[in-house]
Every structure is written in structure tokens, then in C-alpha cells.
C-alpha positions as semicolon CSV with decimal commas, in nm:
position;residue;x (nm);y (nm);z (nm)
1;X;-0,829;1,163;6,479
2;X;-1,065;0,872;6,429
3;X;-1,264;0,978;6,123
4;X;-1,501;0,679;6,150
5;X;-1,622;0,790;6,496
6;X;-1,671;1,144;6,366
7;X;-1,869;1,021;6,065
8;X;-2,089;0,794;6,283
9;X;-2,145;1,080;6,522
10;X;-2,239;1,322;6,245
11;X;-2,467;1,064;6,080
12;X;-2,654;1,007;6,407
13;X;-2,690;1,380;6,465
14;X;-2,811;1,431;6,110
15;X;-3,062;1,147;6,153
16;X;-3,190;1,319;6,471
17;X;-3,216;1,655;6,292
18;X;-2,939;1,816;6,496
19;X;-2,728;2,046;6,286
20;X;-2,537;2,252;6,543
21;X;-2,349;2,219;6,867
22;X;-2,597;2,452;7,037
23;X;-2,887;2,229;6,929
24;X;-2,705;1,930;7,077
25;X;-2,652;2,112;7,408
26;X;-3,021;2,212;7,417
27;X;-3,127;1,855;7,343
28;X;-2,909;1,723;7,626
29;X;-3,064;1,977;7,865
30;X;-3,413;1,877;7,750
31;X;-3,340;1,506;7,796
32;X;-3,194;1,570;8,144
33;X;-3,506;1,765;8,243
34;X;-3,722;1,473;8,127
35;X;-3,517;1,234;8,342
36;X;-3,546;1,468;8,642
37;X;-3,924;1,501;8,597
38;X;-3,960;1,124;8,566
39;X;-3,758;1,077;8,887
40;X;-3,986;1,320;9,071
41;X;-4,299;1,151;8,935
42;X;-4,176;0,807;9,040
43;X;-4,093;0,936;9,389
44;X;-4,440;1,090;9,417
45;X;-4,607;0,769;9,302
46;X;-4,400;0,562;9,545
47;X;-4,509;0,789;9,830
48;X;-4,871;0,736;9,725
49;X;-4,815;0,360;9,737
50;X;-4,664;0,392;10,086
51;X;-4,970;0,590;10,200
52;X;-5,206;0,325;10,061
53;X;-5,009;0,046;10,227
54;X;-5,017;0,235;10,556
55;X;-5,398;0,248;10,536
56;X;-5,416;-0,123;10,451
57;X;-5,198;-0,204;10,752
58;X;-5,411;0,023;10,970
59;X;-5,727;-0,158;10,858
60;X;-5,569;-0,495;10,939
61;X;-5,447;-0,370;11,278
62;X;-5,789;-0,221;11,354
63;X;-5,972;-0,547;11,290
64;X;-5,709;-0,757;11,467
65;X;-5,716;-0,542;11,782
66;X;-6,080;-0,433;11,787
67;X;-6,193;-0,719;12,018
68;X;-5,917;-0,633;12,265
69;X;-6,008;-0,264;12,256
70;X;-6,377;-0,342;12,305
71;X;-6,283;-0,557;12,603
72;X;-6,081;-0,267;12,744
73;X;-6,368;-0,021;12,697
74;X;-6,614;-0,261;12,863
75;X;-6,419;-0,267;13,189
76;X;-6,614;-0,059;13,438
77;X;-6,368;-0,058;13,725
78;X;-6,090;0,203;13,694
79;X;-5,836;-0,020;13,873
80;X;-5,907;-0,313;13,643
81;X;-5,902;-0,077;13,347
82;X;-5,557;0,055;13,443
83;X;-5,423;-0,297;13,496
84;X;-5,560;-0,403;13,156
85;X;-5,401;-0,095;13,000
86;X;-5,064;-0,176;13,161
87;X;-5,073;-0,533;13,026
88;X;-5,205;-0,438;12,680
89;X;-5,084;-0,079;12,639
90;X;-4,886;-0,140;12,319
91;X;-5,183;-0,300;12,147
92;X;-5,419;-0,025;12,263
93;X;-5,178;0,238;12,123
94;X;-5,154;0,045;11,795
95;X;-5,532;0,031;11,777
96;X;-5,564;0,407;11,839
97;X;-5,296;0,482;11,579
98;X;-5,481;0,261;11,330
99;X;-5,804;0,451;11,398
100;X;-5,624;0,786;11,340
101;X;-5,481;0,667;11,009
102;X;-5,816;0,531;10,897
103;X;-5,992;0,857;10,990
104;X;-5,744;1,053;10,777
105;X;-5,810;0,824;10,481
106;X;-6,188;0,851;10,475
107;X;-6,349;0,894;10,136
108;X;-6,553;1,208;10,052
109;X;-6,875;1,028;10,154
110;X;-6,725;0,957;10,498
111;X;-6,677;0,586;10,441
112;X;-6,348;0,404;10,471
113;X;-6,173;0,273;10,161
114;X;-6,180;-0,103;10,110
115;X;-5,852;-0,292;10,122
116;X;-5,928;-0,447;9,781
117;X;-5,977;-0,099;9,630
118;X;-5,651;0,016;9,787
119;X;-5,467;-0,289;9,652
120;X;-5,613;-0,224;9,306
121;X;-5,497;0,137;9,328
122;X;-5,149;0,019;9,432
123;X;-5,137;-0,212;9,129
124;X;-5,246;0,073;8,901
125;X;-4,979;0,303;9,045
126;X;-4,713;0,030;9,012
127;X;-4,808;-0,002;8,643
128;X;-4,766;0,374;8,604
129;X;-4,422;0,349;8,765
130;X;-4,330;0,066;8,526
131;X;-4,442;0,273;8,225
132;X;-4,247;0,576;8,343
133;X;-3,941;0,361;8,413
134;X;-3,945;0,212;8,063
135;X;-3,970;0,557;7,903
136;X;-3,709;0,690;8,143
137;X;-3,464;0,414;8,052
138;X;-3,500;0,499;7,682
139;X;-3,449;0,868;7,761
140;X;-3,142;0,790;7,973
141;X;-2,994;0,585;7,689
142;X;-3,049;0,868;7,442
143;X;-2,911;1,117;7,692
144;X;-2,599;0,904;7,738
145;X;-2,552;0,882;7,361
146;X;-2,593;1,259;7,320
147;X;-2,352;1,325;7,608
148;X;-2,095;1,096;7,447
149;X;-2,140;1,275;7,116
150;X;-2,099;1,611;7,291
151;X;-1,781;1,489;7,461
152;X;-1,645;1,377;7,123
153;X;-1,749;1,705;6,965
154;X;-1,577;1,893;7,248
155;X;-1,257;1,694;7,188
156;X;-1,271;1,764;6,816
157;X;-1,338;2,135;6,871
158;X;-1,063;2,160;7,132
159;X;-0,817;1,987;6,894
160;X;-0,909;2,233;6,620
161;X;-0,860;2,526;6,858
162;X;-0,533;2,387;7,000
163;X;-0,389;2,343;6,651
164;X;-0,466;2,706;6,583
165;X;-0,694;2,613;6,294
166;X;-0,957;2,838;6,446
167;X;-0,937;3,041;6,764
168;X;-1,309;3,089;6,812
169;X;-1,493;2,776;6,935
170;X;-1,830;2,937;6,864
171;X;-1,750;2,961;6,495
172;X;-1,692;2,583;6,472
173;X;-2,044;2,480;6,563
174;X;-2,190;2,341;6,241
175;X;-2,203;1,965;6,295
176;X;-2,324;1,862;5,952
177;X;-2,116;1,669;5,701
């Protein structure tokens, strides 16, 4: 047995206020839940960014294709209108899709959001993701350390049990020096 590893492990646990194997297991579970919650929050924030970018693209498409659509609507002759639609059908569909997306994104007062406001919101959300990611990385590092300690503790406890020094693993749970 490497006594130095055991002493370092016990010192770290003592420093963290962990005095039993059960406390270590609970702490690992808590850290894992924090990582899982952070992952869900980041995914949610990324989907919000995707929605904002979709609206920005719809606004750009709307303004780019609006003159073409107005030209299409101004055609009075059904035959000419159908020919125009055949030649420009993809752009007319893109325009209509852009209008649908923009209508879904209207603000409570009925107005459309401004692209600059959407870009500012995207930047704010990206900053939130960065903050969460930094905290998540620290949590993952702690979680990894605690998992390593648990693995070492498991090895030590299994060695004690295998040597017949104690047949009940639950009774060998005090991790203090």
C-alpha cells in the first residue's frame, strides 16, 4: 500500500470537511448533478441563440427579397404571375418563410425585434454560457478528484476486506486520520 497517497487523500478530504465514505459518495452525487444541470442550462441557452440567429437571418432574407415579392404581388395578369412564380419560386418561398419566422418573434407590443437587439441578446447569452462553462470546468475537476479518491478508498477498503481484517465494508467508513 502506498501510504503517501492515502495520507494525501485523507488530508484533502479533511480539508473539504468530509469525514466518511458516505459523505464522499453524497458529494460526488451532488457534483454530478451540478454538472448535469449546467449541461442542460448550456443546451437551453444554445437553443435560444439558435432561435435569435434564425430571426436575424429571417430579417435579412425579408429585406433582401422584399422588392422581388412586391414585384410578384404587383403583377396583375395570372399567366405572368405564374411564370414569375415558376422562375422565382424558391425566393418567394424563402420570403414567406422569413415572414412566418418574423411573425412568431414579434414583441409583446406587436413590433419586430431589431437585429442589433438580437445580436446584443446573443452576446449576453454567450457570456452566460462562458460563465457556466468556467464554473462547470471547476466542478468537473473537483468531481474527478473526488471520484479518484473514492476509487482509492474503494481499493483500500477492498484490500482490508480481502485480508480478512474486517468483513463488513460499512464498518470501515471513517476516512479521518
